[in-house]
Short mmCIF file of C-alpha atoms in Angstrom, two decimals:
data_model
loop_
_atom_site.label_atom_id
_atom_site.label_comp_id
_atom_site.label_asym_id
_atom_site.label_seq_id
_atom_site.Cartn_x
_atom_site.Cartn_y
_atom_site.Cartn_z
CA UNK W 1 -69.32 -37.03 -93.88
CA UNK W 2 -65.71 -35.82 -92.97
CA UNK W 3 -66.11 -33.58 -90.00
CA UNK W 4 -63.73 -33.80 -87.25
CA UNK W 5 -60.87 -32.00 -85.67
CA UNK W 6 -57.34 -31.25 -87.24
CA UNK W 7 -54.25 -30.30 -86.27
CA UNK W 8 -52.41 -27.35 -88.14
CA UNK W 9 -50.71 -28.78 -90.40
CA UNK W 10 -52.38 -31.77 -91.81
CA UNK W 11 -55.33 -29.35 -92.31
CA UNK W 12 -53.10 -27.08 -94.51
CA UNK W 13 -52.04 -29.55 -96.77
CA UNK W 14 -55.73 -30.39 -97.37
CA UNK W 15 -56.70 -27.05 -97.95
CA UNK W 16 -53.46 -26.84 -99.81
CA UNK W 17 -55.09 -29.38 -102.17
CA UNK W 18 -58.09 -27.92 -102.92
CA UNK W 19 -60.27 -29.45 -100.32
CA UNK W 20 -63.23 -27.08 -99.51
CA UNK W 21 -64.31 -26.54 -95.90
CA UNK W 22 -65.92 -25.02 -93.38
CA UNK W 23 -64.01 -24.09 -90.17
CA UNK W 24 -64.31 -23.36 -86.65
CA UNK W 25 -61.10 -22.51 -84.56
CA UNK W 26 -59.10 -20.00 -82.40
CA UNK W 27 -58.65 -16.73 -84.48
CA UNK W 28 -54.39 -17.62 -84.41
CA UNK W 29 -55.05 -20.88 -85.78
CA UNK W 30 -57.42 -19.52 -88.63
CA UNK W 31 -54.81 -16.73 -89.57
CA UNK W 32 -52.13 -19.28 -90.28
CA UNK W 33 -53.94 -21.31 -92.76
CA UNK W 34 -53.54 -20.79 -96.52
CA UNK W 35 -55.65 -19.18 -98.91
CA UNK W 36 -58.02 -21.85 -100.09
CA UNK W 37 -61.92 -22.57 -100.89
CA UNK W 38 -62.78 -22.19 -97.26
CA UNK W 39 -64.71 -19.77 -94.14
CA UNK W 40 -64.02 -19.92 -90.63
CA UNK W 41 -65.76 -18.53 -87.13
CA UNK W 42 -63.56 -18.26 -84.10
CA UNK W 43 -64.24 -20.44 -81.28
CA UNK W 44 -62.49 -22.68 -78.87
CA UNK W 45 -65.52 -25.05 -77.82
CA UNK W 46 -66.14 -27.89 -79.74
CA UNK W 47 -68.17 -31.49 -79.78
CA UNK W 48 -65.73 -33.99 -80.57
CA UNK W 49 -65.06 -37.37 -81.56
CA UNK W 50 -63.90 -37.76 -78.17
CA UNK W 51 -66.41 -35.84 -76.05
CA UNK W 52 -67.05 -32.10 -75.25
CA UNK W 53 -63.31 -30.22 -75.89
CA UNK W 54 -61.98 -26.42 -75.13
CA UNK W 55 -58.94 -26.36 -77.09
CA UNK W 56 -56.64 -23.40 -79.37
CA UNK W 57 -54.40 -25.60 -80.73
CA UNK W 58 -57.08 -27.77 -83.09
CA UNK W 59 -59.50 -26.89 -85.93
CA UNK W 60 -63.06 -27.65 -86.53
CA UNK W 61 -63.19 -28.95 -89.85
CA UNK W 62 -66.31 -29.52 -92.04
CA UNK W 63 -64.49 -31.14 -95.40
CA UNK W 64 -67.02 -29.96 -98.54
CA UNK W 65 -67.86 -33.45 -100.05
CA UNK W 66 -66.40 -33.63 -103.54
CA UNK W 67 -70.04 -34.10 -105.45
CA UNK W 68 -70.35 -30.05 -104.43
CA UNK W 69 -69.94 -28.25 -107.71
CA UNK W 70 -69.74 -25.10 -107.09
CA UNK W 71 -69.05 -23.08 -104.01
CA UNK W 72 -69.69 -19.06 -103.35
CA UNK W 73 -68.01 -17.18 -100.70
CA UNK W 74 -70.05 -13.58 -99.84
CA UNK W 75 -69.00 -10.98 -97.45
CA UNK W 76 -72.49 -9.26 -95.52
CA UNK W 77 -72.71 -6.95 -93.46
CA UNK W 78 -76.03 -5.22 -91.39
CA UNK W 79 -76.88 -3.11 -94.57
CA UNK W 80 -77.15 -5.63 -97.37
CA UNK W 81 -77.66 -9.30 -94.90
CA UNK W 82 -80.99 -8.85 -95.57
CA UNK W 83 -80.94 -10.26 -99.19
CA UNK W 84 -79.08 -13.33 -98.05
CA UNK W 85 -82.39 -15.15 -98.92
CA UNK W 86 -82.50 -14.09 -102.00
CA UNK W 87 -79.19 -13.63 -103.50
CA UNK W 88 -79.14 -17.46 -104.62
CA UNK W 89 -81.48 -19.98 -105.64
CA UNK W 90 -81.46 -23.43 -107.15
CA UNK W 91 -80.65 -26.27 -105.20
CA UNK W 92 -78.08 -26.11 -102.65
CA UNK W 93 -77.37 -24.79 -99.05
CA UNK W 94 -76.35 -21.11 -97.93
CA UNK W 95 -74.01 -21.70 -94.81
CA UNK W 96 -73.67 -18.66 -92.65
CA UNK W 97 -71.26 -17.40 -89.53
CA UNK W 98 -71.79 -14.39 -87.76
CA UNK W 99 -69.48 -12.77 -85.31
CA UNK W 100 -71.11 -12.06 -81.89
CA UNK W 101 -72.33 -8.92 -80.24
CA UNK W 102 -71.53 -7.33 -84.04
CA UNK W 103 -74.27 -5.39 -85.99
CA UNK W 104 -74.65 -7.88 -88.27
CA UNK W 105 -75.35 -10.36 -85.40
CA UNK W 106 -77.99 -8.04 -84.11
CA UNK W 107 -79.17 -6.96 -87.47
CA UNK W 108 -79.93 -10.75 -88.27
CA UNK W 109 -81.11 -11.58 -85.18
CA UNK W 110 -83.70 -9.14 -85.26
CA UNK W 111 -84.78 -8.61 -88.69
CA UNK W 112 -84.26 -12.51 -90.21
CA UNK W 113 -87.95 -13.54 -89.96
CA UNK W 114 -88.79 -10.54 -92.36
CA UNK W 115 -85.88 -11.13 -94.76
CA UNK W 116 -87.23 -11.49 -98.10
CA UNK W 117 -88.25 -15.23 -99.14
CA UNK W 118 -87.34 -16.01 -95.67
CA UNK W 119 -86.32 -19.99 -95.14
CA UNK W 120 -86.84 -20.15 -98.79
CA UNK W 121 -83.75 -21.81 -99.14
CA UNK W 122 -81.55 -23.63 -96.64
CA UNK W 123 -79.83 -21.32 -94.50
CA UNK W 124 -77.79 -23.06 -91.71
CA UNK W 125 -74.89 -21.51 -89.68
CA UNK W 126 -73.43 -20.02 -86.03
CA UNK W 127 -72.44 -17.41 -84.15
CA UNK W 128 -68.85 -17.12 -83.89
CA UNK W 129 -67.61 -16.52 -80.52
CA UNK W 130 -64.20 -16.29 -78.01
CA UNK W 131 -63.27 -18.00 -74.53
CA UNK W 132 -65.23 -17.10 -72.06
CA UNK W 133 -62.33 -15.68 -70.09
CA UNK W 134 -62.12 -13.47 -73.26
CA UNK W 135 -65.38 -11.70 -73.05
CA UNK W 136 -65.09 -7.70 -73.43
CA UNK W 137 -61.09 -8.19 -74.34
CA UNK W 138 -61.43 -9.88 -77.67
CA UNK W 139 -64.18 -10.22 -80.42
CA UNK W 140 -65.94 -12.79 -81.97
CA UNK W 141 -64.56 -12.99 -85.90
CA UNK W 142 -65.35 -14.77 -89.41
CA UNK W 143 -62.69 -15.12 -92.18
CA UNK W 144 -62.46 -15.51 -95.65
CA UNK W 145 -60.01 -18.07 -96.20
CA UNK W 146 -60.36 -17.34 -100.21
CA UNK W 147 -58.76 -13.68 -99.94
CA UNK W 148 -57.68 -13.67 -95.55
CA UNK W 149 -60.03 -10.81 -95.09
CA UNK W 150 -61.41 -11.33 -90.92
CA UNK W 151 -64.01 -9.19 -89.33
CA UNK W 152 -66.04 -8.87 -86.04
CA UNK W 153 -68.75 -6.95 -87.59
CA UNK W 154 -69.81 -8.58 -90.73
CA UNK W 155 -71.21 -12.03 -92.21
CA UNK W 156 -69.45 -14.72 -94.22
CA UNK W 157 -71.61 -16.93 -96.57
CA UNK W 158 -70.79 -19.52 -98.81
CA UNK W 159 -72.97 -20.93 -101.19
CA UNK W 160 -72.65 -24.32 -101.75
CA UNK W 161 -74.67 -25.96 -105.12
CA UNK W 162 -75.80 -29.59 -104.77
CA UNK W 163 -76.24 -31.79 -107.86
CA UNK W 164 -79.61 -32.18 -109.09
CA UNK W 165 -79.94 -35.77 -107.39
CA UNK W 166 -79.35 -34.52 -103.90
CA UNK W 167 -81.50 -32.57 -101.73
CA UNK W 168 -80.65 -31.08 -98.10
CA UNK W 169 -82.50 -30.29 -95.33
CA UNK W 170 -82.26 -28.16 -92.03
CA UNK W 171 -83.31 -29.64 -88.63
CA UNK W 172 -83.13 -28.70 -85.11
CA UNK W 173 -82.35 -30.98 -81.73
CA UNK W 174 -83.91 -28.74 -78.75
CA UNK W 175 -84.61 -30.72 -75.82
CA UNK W 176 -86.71 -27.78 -74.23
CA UNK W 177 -90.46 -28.20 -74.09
CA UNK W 178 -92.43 -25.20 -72.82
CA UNK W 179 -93.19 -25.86 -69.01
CA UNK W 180 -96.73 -25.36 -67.99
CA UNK W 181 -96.16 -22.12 -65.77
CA UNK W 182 -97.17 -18.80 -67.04
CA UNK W 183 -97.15 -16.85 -70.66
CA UNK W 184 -94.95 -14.24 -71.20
CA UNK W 185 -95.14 -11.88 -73.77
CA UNK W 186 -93.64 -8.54 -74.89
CA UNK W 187 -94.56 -5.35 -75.91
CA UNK W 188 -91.69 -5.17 -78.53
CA UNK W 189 -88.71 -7.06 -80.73
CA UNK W 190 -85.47 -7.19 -78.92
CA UNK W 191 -82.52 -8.55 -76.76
CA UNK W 192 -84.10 -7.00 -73.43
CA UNK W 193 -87.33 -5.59 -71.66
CA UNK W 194 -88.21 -3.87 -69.14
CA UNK W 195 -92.05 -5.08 -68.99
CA UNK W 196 -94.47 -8.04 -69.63
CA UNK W 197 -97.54 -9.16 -69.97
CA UNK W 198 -98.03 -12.23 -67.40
CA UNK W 199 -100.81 -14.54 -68.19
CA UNK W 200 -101.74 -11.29 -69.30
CA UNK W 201 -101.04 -8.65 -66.61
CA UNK W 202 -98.46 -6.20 -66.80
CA UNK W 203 -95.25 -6.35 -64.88
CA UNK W 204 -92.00 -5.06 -64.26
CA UNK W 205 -90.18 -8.23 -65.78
CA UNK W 206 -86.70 -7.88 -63.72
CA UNK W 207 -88.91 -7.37 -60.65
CA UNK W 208 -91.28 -10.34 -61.20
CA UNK W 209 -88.07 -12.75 -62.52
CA UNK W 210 -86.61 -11.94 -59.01
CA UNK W 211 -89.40 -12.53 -57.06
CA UNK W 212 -90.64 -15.68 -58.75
CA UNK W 213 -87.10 -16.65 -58.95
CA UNK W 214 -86.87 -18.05 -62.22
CA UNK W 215 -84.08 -20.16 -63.69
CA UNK W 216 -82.05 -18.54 -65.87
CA UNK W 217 -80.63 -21.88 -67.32
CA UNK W 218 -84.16 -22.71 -68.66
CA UNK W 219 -85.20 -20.48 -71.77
CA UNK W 220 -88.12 -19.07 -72.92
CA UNK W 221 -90.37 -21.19 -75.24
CA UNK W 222 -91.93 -20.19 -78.05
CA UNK W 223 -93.93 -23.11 -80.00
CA UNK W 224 -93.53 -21.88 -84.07
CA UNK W 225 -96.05 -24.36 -85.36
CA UNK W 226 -94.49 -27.27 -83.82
CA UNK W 227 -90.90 -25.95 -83.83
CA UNK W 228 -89.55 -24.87 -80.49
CA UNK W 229 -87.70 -21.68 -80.52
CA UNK W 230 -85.76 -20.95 -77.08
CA UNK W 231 -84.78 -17.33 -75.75
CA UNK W 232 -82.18 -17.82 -73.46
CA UNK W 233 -82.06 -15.52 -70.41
CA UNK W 234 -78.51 -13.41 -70.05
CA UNK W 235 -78.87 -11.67 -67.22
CA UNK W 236 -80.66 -8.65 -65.06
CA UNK W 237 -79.43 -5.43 -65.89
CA UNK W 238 -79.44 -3.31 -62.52
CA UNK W 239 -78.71 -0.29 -63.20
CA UNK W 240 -81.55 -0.60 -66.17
CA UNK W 241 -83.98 -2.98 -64.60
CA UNK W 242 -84.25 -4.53 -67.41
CA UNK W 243 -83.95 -8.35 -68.43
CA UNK W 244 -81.54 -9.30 -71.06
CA UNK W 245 -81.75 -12.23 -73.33
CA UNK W 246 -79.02 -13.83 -75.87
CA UNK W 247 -81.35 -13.74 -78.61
CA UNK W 248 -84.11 -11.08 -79.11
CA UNK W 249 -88.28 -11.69 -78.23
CA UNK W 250 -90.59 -10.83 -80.46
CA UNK W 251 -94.06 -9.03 -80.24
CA UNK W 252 -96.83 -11.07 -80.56
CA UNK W 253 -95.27 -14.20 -79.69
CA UNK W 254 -96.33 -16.51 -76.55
CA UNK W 255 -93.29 -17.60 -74.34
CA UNK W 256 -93.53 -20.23 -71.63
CA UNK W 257 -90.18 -21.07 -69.48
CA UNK W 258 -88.89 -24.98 -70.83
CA UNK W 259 -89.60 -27.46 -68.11
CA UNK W 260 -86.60 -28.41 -66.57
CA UNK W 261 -85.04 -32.10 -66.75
CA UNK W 262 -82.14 -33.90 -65.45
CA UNK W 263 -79.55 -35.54 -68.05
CA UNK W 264 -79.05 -33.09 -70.86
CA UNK W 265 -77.20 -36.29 -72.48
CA UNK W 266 -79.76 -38.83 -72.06
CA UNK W 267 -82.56 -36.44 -73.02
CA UNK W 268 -80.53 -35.19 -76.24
CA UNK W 269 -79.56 -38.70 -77.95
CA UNK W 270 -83.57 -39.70 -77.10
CA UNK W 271 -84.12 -36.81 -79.73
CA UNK W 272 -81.15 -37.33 -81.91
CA UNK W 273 -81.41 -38.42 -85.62
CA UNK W 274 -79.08 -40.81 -87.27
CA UNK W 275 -75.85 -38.88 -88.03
CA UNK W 276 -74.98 -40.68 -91.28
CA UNK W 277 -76.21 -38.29 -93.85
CA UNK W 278 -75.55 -34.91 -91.75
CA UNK W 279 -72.96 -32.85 -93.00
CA UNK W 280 -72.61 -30.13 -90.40
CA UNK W 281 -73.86 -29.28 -86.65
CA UNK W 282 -73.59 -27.05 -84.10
CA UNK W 283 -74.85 -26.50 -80.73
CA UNK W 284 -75.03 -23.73 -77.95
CA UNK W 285 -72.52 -22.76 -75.28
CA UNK W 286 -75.25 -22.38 -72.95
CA UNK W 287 -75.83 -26.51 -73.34
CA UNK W 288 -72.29 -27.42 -72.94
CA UNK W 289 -72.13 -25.19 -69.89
CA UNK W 290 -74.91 -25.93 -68.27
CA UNK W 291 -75.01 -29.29 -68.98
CA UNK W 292 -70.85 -29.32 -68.16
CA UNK W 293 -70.35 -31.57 -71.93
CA UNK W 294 -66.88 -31.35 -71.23
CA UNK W 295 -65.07 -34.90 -71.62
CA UNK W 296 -68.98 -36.13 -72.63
CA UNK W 297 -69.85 -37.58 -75.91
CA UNK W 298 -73.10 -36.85 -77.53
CA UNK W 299 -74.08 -39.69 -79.28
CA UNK W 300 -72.16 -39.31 -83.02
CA UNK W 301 -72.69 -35.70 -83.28
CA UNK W 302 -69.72 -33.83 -83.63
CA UNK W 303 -69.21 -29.82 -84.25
CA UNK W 304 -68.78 -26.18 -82.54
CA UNK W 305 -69.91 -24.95 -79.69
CA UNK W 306 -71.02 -21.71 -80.58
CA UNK W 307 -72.79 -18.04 -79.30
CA UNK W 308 -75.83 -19.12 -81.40
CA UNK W 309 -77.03 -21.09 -83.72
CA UNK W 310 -78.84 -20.26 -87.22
CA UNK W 311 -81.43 -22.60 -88.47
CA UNK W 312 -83.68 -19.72 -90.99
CA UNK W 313 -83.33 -17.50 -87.69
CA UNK W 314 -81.23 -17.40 -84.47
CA UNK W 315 -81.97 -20.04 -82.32
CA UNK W 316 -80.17 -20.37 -78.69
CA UNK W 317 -79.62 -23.36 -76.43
CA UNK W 318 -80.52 -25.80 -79.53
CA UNK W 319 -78.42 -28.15 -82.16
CA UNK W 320 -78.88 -27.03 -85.22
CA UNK W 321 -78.05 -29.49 -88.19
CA UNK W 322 -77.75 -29.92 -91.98
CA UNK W 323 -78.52 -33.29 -93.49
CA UNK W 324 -78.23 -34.36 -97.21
CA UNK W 325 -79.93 -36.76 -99.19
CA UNK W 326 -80.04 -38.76 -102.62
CA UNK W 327 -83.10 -38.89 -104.19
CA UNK W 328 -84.48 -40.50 -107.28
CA UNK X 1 -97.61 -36.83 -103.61
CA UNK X 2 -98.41 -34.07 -106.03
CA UNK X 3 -98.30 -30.27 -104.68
CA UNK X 4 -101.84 -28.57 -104.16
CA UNK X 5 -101.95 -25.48 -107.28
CA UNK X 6 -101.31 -22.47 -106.19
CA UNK X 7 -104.88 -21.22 -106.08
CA UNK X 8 -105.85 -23.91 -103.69
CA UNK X 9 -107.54 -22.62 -100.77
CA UNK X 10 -105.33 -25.25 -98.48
CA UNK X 11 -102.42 -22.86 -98.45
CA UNK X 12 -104.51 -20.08 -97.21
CA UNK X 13 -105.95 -22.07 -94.70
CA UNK X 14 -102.74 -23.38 -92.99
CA UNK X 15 -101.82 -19.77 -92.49
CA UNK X 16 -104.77 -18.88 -91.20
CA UNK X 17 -105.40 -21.68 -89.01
CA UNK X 18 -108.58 -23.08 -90.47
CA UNK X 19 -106.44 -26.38 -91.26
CA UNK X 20 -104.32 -27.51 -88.52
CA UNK X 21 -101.36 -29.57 -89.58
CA UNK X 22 -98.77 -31.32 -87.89
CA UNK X 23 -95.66 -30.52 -89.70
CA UNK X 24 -92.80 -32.87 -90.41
CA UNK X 25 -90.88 -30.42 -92.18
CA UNK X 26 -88.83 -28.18 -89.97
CA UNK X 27 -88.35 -25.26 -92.98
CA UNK X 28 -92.53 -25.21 -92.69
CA UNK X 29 -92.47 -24.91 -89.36
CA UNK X 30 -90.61 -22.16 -88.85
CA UNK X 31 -92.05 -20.58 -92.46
CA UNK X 32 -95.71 -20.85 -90.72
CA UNK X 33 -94.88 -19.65 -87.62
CA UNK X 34 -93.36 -16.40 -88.64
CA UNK X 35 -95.61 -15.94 -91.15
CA UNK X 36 -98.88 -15.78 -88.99
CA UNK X 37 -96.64 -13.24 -87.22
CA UNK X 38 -96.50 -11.18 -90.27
CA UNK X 39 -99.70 -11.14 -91.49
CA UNK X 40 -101.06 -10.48 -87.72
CA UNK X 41 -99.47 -7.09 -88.43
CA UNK X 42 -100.98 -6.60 -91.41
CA UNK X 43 -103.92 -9.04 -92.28
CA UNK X 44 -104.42 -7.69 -96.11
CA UNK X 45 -105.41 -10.18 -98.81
CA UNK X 46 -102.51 -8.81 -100.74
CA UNK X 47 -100.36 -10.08 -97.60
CA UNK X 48 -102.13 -13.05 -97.32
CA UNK X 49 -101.46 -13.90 -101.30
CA UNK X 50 -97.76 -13.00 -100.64
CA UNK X 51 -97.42 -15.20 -98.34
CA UNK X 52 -99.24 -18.61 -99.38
CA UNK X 53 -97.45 -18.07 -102.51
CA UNK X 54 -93.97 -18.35 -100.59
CA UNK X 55 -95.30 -21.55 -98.81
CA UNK X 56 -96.25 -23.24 -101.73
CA UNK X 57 -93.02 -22.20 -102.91
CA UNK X 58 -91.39 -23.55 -99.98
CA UNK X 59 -92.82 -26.83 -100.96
CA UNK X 60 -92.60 -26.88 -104.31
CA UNK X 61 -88.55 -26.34 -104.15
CA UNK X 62 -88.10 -29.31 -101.57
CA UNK X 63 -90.81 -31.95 -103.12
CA UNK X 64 -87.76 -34.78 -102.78
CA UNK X 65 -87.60 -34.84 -99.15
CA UNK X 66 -89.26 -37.88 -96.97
CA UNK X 67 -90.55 -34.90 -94.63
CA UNK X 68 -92.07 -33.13 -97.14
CA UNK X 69 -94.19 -36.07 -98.93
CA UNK X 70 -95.14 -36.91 -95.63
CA UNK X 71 -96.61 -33.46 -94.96
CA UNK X 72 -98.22 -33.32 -97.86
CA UNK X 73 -100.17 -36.60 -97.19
CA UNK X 74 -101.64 -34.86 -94.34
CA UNK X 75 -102.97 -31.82 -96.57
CA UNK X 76 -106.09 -34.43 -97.63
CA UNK X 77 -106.69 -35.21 -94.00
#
């Protein structure tokens, strides 16, 4: 699969010649591309060939493999994202960037699980997001390279349709395991809380995160029949007292902090699949930071570094990943 | 590996945890697990129907993948 970085220009002509792709890049870099069959996030983190890269002067290219027949672009935003499930079927992959902190970021984030034939068909994607430096003086945008329409508050899908002798197939690399400390849960759905069950007892949850000083660069773990779904923590809100995570807790749902370990790189290619049949990954901001990725390689996995990461739901502090296969 | 019909009390079972099964297929996974979420809030036979016939759904659209054979090996176990 084609799925590297490109320079300006040599990425124009390709889009100039019909090539299909999906992008991630600095918003000035994404403006100055022609009209074509493509959809782009903003972002200036990115897994590379050569190692862990911050750059505004490349683009993140996933080139559409020629067998794809048919492509559909789709604008969302918080009112109408909930039929994204639903809007397509037959056999093929809905691809998905969201601008972060937008409605339709917090929309999805909260509501996806109840969407309509949820994970009924593939649904794969990111959060798009800015430099850090950036945070509170830019936004996070998408951008429909078919028409040059950009937004920080809305959804861009493509459809993509696979022929009838391929299938795909949505995975997830998270090297979290849920630690063997205590169970949290929460009295509601969202991105913060005030309070907490503790192994069952109630607590003020910024209190209780101070005084057992947890580590906010270990997540929450929730274990969704097998699949490990991280919350990652944000930060304490003082003025609130409340606890605020990058992607929302739900009610109902048993959390345990991830064990911590001491080579994000070594731990992550021990988990990593072969890379020849994916066609797109992505993986969190909060594993490049905290595991400083800069200038490292992870194994042959290439793509953005992004604000989330969309495998059926949001995930956070995960690789999310797309493969496609031939079958019989 | 053929797929269980649709009135086959397996699917019903996986969602309500009288058959534990150790997925392969992440799409399963994640279907399950928000699904015994759902029907927590509101554990009606209708909901119950509603959702087994998504799963099998699930299933039935991705029969080609490796994962998904393998998974359904495990059904009979």
């Amino acid at each position: 699969m084609k799925s590297r970085m490109y320079k300006l220009d040599t990425l124009s002509d390709l889009i100039k010649k019909g090539k299909k792709f999906w992008l991630a890049a600095d918003e000035n870099l994404l403006k100055q591309l022609p009209k074509g069959e493509w959809i782009g996030g903003t972002i200036p983190y990115f897994m590379a060939d050569k190692g862990g890269v911050i750059t505004n002067n490349e683009i993140f290219a996933t080139e559409l493999p020629d067998y794809i027949s048919s492509t559909e672009i789709k604008i969302y935003d918080e009112t109408n994202l909930k039929n994204v499930y639903k809007d397509y079927s037959g056999n093929g992959i809905t691809f998905i960037i969201i601008p972060a902190m937008s409605k339709s970021h917090l929309s999805f984030a909260l509501n996806a699980p109840k969407y309509d034939n949820f994970a009924n068909r593939p649904l794969l994607g990111w959060i798009s997001g800015v430099h850090l430096n950036d945070l509170g003086k830019i936004s996070a945008k998408i951008i429909n390279g078919k028409n040059g329409e950009i937004s920080d508050q809305k959804a861009i899908v493509m459809n993509i349709t696979l022929p009838d002798n391929m299938i795909s197939e949505i995975g997830i690399i998270n090297i979290f395991e849920q630690g063997s400390g205590p169970c949290f849960e929460f009295f509601q759905d969202g991105f913060s809380s005030k309070k907490a069950l503790v192994d069952g007892k109630e607590v003020e949850f910024a209190k209780y995160v101070k005084e057992n000083k947890l580590d906010f660069k270990l997540p929450l773990v929730a274990d969704y029949n097998g699949a490990m779904i991280n919350i990652s923590f944000q930060n304490i809100d003082e003025k609130t007292n409340q606890v605020n995570f990058y992607a929302p807790v739900f009610r109902g749902v048993k959390y345990y902090q991830a064990k911590s370990f001491t080579n994000y790189v070594s731990e992550f290619l021990n988990k990593t699949p072969p890379a020849e049949n994916m066609l797109f990954s992505c993986n969190c901001i909060l594993n490049f930071l905290y595991s400083e990725l800069e200038g490292k390689t992870t194994g042959d996995i290439t793509g953005p570094i992004t604000f989330g990461e969309i495998a059926y739901q949001l995930l956070n502090q995960t690789l999310a990943y797309v493969n496609i296969y031939k079958h019989s | 590996m053929s797929l269980p019909e649709a009135t086959n009390l397996i699917w019903s079972d996986i969602l309500l945890e009288h058959k534990q099964i150790d997925f392969k297929f992440f799409a399963a996974k994640i279907f399950i697990g928000n699904a015994k979420l759902i029907y927590k809030d509101d554990p009606t036979p209708q909901n119950l129907q509603k959702l087994t016939k998504e799963l099998r759904e699930l299933f039935a659209k991705n029969l080609n993948l490796p994962t998904v054979q393998e998974d359904l090996k495990k059904f009979y176990k």
